[in-house]
Coordinates of C-alpha atoms in Angstrom, one line a residue:
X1032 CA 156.3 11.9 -180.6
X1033 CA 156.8 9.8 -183.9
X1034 CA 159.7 9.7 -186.1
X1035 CA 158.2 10.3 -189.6
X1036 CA 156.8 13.7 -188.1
X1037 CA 160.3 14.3 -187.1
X1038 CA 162.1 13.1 -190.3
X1039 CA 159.3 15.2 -192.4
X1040 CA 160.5 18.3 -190.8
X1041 CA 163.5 17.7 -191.2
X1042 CA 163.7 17.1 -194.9
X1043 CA 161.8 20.2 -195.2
X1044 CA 164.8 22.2 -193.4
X1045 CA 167.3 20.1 -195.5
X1046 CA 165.6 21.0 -198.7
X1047 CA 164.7 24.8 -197.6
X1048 CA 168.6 25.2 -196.6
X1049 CA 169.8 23.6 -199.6
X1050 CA 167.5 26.1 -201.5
X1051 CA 169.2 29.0 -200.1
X1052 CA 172.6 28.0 -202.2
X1053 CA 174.6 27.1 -199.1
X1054 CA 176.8 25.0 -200.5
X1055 CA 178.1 27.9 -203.1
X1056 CA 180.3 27.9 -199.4
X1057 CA 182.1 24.3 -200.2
X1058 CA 183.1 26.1 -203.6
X1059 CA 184.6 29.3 -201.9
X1060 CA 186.2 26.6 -199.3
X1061 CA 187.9 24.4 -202.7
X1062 CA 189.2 27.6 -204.1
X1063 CA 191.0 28.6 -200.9
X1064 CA 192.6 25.3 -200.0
X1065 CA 193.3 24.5 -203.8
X1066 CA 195.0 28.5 -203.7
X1067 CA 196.4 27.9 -200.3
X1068 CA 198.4 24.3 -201.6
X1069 CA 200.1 26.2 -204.7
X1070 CA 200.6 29.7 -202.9
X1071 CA 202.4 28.4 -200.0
X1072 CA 205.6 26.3 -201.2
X1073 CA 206.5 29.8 -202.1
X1074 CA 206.1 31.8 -198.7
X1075 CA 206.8 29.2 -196.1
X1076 CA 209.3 26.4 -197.5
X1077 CA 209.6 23.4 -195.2
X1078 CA 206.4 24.4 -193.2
X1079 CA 203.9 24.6 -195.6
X1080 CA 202.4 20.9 -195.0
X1081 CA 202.2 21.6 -191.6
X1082 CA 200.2 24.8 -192.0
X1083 CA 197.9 23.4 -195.2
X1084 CA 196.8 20.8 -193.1
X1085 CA 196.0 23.7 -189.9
X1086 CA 194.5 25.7 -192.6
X1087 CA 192.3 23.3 -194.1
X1088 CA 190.8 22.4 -191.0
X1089 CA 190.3 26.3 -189.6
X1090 CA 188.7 26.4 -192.6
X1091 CA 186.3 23.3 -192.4
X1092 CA 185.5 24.4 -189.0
X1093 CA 185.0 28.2 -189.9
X1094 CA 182.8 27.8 -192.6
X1095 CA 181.0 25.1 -190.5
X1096 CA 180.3 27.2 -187.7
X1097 CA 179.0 30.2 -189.7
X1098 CA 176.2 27.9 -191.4
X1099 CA 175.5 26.2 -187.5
X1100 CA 175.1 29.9 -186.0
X1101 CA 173.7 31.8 -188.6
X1102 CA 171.2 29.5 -189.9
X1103 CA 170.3 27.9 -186.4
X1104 CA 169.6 30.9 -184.7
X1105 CA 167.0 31.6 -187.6
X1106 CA 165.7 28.2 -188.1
X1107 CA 162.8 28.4 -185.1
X1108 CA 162.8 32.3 -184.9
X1109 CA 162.0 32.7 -188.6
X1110 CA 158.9 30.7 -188.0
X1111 CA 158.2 32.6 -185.3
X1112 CA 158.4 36.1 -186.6
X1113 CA 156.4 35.6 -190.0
X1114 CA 154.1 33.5 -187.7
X1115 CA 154.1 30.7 -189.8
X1116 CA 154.6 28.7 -186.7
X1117 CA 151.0 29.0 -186.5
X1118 CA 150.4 26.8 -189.0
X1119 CA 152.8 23.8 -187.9
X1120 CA 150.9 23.8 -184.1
X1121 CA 147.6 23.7 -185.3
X1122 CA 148.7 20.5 -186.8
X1123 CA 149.4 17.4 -184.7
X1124 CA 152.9 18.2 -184.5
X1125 CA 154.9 18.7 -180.9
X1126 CA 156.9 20.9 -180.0
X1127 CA 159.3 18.2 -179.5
X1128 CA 158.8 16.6 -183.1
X1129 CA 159.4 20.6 -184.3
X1130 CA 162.8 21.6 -182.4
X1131 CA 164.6 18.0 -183.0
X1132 CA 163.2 18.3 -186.8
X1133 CA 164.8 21.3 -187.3
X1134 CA 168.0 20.6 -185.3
X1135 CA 168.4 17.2 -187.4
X1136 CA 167.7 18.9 -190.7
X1137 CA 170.3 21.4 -190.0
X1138 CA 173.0 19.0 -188.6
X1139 CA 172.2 16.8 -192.1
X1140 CA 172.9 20.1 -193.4
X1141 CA 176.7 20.1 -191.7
X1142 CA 177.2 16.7 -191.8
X1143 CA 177.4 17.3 -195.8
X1144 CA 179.2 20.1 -195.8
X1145 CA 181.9 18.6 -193.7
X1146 CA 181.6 15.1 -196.6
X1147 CA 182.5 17.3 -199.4
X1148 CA 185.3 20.0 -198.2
X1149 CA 186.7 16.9 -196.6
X1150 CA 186.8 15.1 -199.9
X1151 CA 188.2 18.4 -201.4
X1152 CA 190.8 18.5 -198.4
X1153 CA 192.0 15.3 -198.6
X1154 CA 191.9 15.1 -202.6
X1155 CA 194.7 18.3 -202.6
X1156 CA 196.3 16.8 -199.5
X1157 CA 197.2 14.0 -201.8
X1158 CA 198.0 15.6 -204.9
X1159 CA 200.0 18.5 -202.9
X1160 CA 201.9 15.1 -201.3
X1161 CA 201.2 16.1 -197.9
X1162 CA 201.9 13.4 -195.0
X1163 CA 199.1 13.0 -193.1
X1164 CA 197.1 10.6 -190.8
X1165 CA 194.0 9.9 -191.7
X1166 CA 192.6 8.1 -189.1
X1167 CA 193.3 11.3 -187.0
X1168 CA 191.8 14.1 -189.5
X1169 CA 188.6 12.1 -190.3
X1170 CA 188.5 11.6 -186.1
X1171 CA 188.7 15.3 -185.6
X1172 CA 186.1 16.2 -188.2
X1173 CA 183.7 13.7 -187.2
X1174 CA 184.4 15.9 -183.5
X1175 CA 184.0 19.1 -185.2
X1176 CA 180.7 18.3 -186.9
X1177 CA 179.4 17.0 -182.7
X1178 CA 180.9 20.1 -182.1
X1179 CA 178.8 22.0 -184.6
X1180 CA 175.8 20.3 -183.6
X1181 CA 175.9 20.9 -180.1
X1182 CA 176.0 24.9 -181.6
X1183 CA 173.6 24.1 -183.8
X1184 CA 171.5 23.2 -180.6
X1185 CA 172.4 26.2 -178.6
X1186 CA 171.6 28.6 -181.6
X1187 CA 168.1 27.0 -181.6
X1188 CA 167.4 27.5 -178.0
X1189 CA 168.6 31.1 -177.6
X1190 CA 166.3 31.6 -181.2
X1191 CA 163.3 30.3 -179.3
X1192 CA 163.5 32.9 -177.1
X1193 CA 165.4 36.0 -178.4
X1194 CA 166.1 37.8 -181.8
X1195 CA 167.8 36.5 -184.8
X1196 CA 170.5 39.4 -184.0
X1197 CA 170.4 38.9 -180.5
X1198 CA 170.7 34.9 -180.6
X1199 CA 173.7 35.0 -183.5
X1200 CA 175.5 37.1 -180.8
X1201 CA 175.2 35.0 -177.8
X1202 CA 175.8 31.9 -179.7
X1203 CA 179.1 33.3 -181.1
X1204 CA 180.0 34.3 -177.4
X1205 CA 179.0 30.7 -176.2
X1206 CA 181.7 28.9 -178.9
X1207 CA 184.3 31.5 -178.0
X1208 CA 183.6 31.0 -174.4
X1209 CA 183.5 27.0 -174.5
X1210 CA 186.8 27.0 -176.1
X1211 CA 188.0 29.2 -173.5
X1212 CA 186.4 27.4 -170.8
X1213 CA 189.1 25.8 -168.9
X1214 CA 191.4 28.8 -169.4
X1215 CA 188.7 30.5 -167.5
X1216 CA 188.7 28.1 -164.3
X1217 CA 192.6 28.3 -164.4
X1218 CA 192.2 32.6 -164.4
X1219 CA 189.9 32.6 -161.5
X1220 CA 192.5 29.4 -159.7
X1221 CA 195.4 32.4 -160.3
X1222 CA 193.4 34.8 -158.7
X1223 CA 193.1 33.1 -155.7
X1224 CA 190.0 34.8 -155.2
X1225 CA 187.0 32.9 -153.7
X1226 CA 184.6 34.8 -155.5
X1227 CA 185.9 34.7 -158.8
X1228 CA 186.8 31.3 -158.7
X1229 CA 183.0 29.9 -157.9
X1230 CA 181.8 32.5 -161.3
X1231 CA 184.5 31.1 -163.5
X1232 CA 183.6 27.3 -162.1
X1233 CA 179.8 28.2 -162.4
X1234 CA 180.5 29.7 -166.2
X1235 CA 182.9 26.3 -166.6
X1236 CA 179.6 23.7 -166.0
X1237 CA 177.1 25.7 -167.4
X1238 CA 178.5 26.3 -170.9
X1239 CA 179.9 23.2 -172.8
X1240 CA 183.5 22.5 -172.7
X1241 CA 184.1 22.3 -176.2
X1242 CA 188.0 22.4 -176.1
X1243 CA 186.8 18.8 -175.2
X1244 CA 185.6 18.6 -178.7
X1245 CA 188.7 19.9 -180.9
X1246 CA 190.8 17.5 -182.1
X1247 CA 192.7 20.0 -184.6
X1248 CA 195.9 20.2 -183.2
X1249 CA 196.5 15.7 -183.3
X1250 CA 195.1 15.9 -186.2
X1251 CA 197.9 18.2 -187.6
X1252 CA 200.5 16.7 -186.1
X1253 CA 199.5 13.5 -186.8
X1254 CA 199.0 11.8 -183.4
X1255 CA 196.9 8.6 -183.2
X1256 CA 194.1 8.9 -181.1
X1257 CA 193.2 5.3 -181.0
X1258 CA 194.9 4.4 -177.5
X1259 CA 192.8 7.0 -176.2
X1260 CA 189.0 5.6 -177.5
X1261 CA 187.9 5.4 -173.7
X1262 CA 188.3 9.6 -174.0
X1263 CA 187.1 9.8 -177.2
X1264 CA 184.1 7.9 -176.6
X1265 CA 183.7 10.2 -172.8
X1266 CA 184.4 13.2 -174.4
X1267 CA 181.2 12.1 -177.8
X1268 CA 179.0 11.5 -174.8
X1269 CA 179.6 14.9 -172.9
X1270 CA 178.6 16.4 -176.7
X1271 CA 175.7 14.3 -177.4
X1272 CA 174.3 14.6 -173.7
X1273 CA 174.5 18.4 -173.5
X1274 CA 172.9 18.3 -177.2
X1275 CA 170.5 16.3 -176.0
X1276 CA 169.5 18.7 -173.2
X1277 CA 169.7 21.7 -174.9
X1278 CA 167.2 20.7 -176.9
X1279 CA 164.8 19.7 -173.9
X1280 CA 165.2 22.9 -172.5
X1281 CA 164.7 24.8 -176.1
X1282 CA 161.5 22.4 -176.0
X1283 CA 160.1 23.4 -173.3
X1284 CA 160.4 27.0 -173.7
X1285 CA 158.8 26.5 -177.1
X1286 CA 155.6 24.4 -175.6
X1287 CA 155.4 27.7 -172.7
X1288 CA 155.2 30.5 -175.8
X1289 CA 152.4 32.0 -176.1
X1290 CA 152.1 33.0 -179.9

């Protein structure tokens, strides 16, 4: 496995994505936040910083998310279905230098959307005169875009082996269920049912806790989340392990496919 293979593909899923006009999205997100900061002095007086700042981040995150699952679960199955994957194997590329290619390209994708709604964010943040921390909001989006590469790397493996249609949904249902995760364990605790309890702590370790990952709400409210960088740096190491071996496991379904 060499780098420059690696890199090569993933400029090529960089370029492709930016070719498809995703970031038309970082326009729609500046015209709601830049809308949300003058429409809300008007509805919710006294409040309004509190829920700009939650709404600027739901945002980040939202739009985030739908370019992780909806271009992810398409990145290896595209190939795949107009058998142009052909192609790339009958060169000297493995399938390890193909999936981590195409999960880097995408998360070079993110990690640029998150840069320029952030800049947006903070630039009417400022200008609305909005009190915020910023240690703690560029913390929690740094999280979210681990976050939305550890979908990014589910989205790829379920692709490898599914439909575009059928992976979207699954990896939709994996973020809703990894930010319910612990709620889950504490549902099947309540039921005091010995059954119930081993599913909802065998659903707890297989999918990734990634209530783990969400930082929105200290962000908001503007607690520090220095005197807790022993967690922080835990919790970035749970992300990048289970990225890590998703994407062995999305390799090695990909090297088994007969095509």
């Amino acid at each position: 496995m060499t780098l420059g293979r690696i890199l090569v593909i993933a400029s090529h899923v960089f370029r492709e994505v930016i070719r498809d006009r995703v970031l038309y999205l970082v326009g729609i997100f500046a015209i709601l936040i830049i809308g949300s900061a003058g429409f809300l002095p008007q509805v919710a007086a006294g409040t309004q910083d509190k829920i700009l700042l939650d709404l600027g981040l739901a945002a980040i995150g939202i739009i985030g998310l739908i370019v992780a699952i909806f271009i992810g679960t398409g990145l290896v199955n595209k190939e795949i279905e107009k058998r142009t994957v052909l192609v790339l194997i009958s060169k000297p590329v493995s399938s390890a230098e193909f999936i981590i290619g195409k999960h880097i390209g995408l998360s070079a994708i993110l990690a640029v959307l998150l840069i320029l709604m952030s800049a947006i964010y903070f630039l009417v943040l400022l200008v609305s005169k909005v009190n915020f921390s910023f240690v703690s909001i560029l913390t929690s989006i740094f999280f979210l875009w681990l976050e939305l590469s550890l979908i990014t790397a589910v989205a790829i493996l379920l692709g490898v082996f599914t439909s575009s249609l059928l992976a979207t949904l699954l990896t939709l249902a994996v973020y809703l269920m990894g930010h319910l995760s612990p709620d889950i364990v504490k549902l099947g605790q309540l039921a005091k049912n010995p059954t119930l309890e081993t599913i909802t702590r065998g659903i707890y370790l297989v999918l990734p806790d990634l209530s783990r990952l969400d930082l929105k709400n200290q962000a908001v409210y503007g607690l520090t989340l220095l005197p807790d960088s022993q967690a922080l740096f835990l919790n970035f190491l749970y992300g990048l392990v289970y990225i890590v071996v998703l994407l062995a496991i999305a390799t090695l379904i990909f090297s088994r496919r007969q095509f």
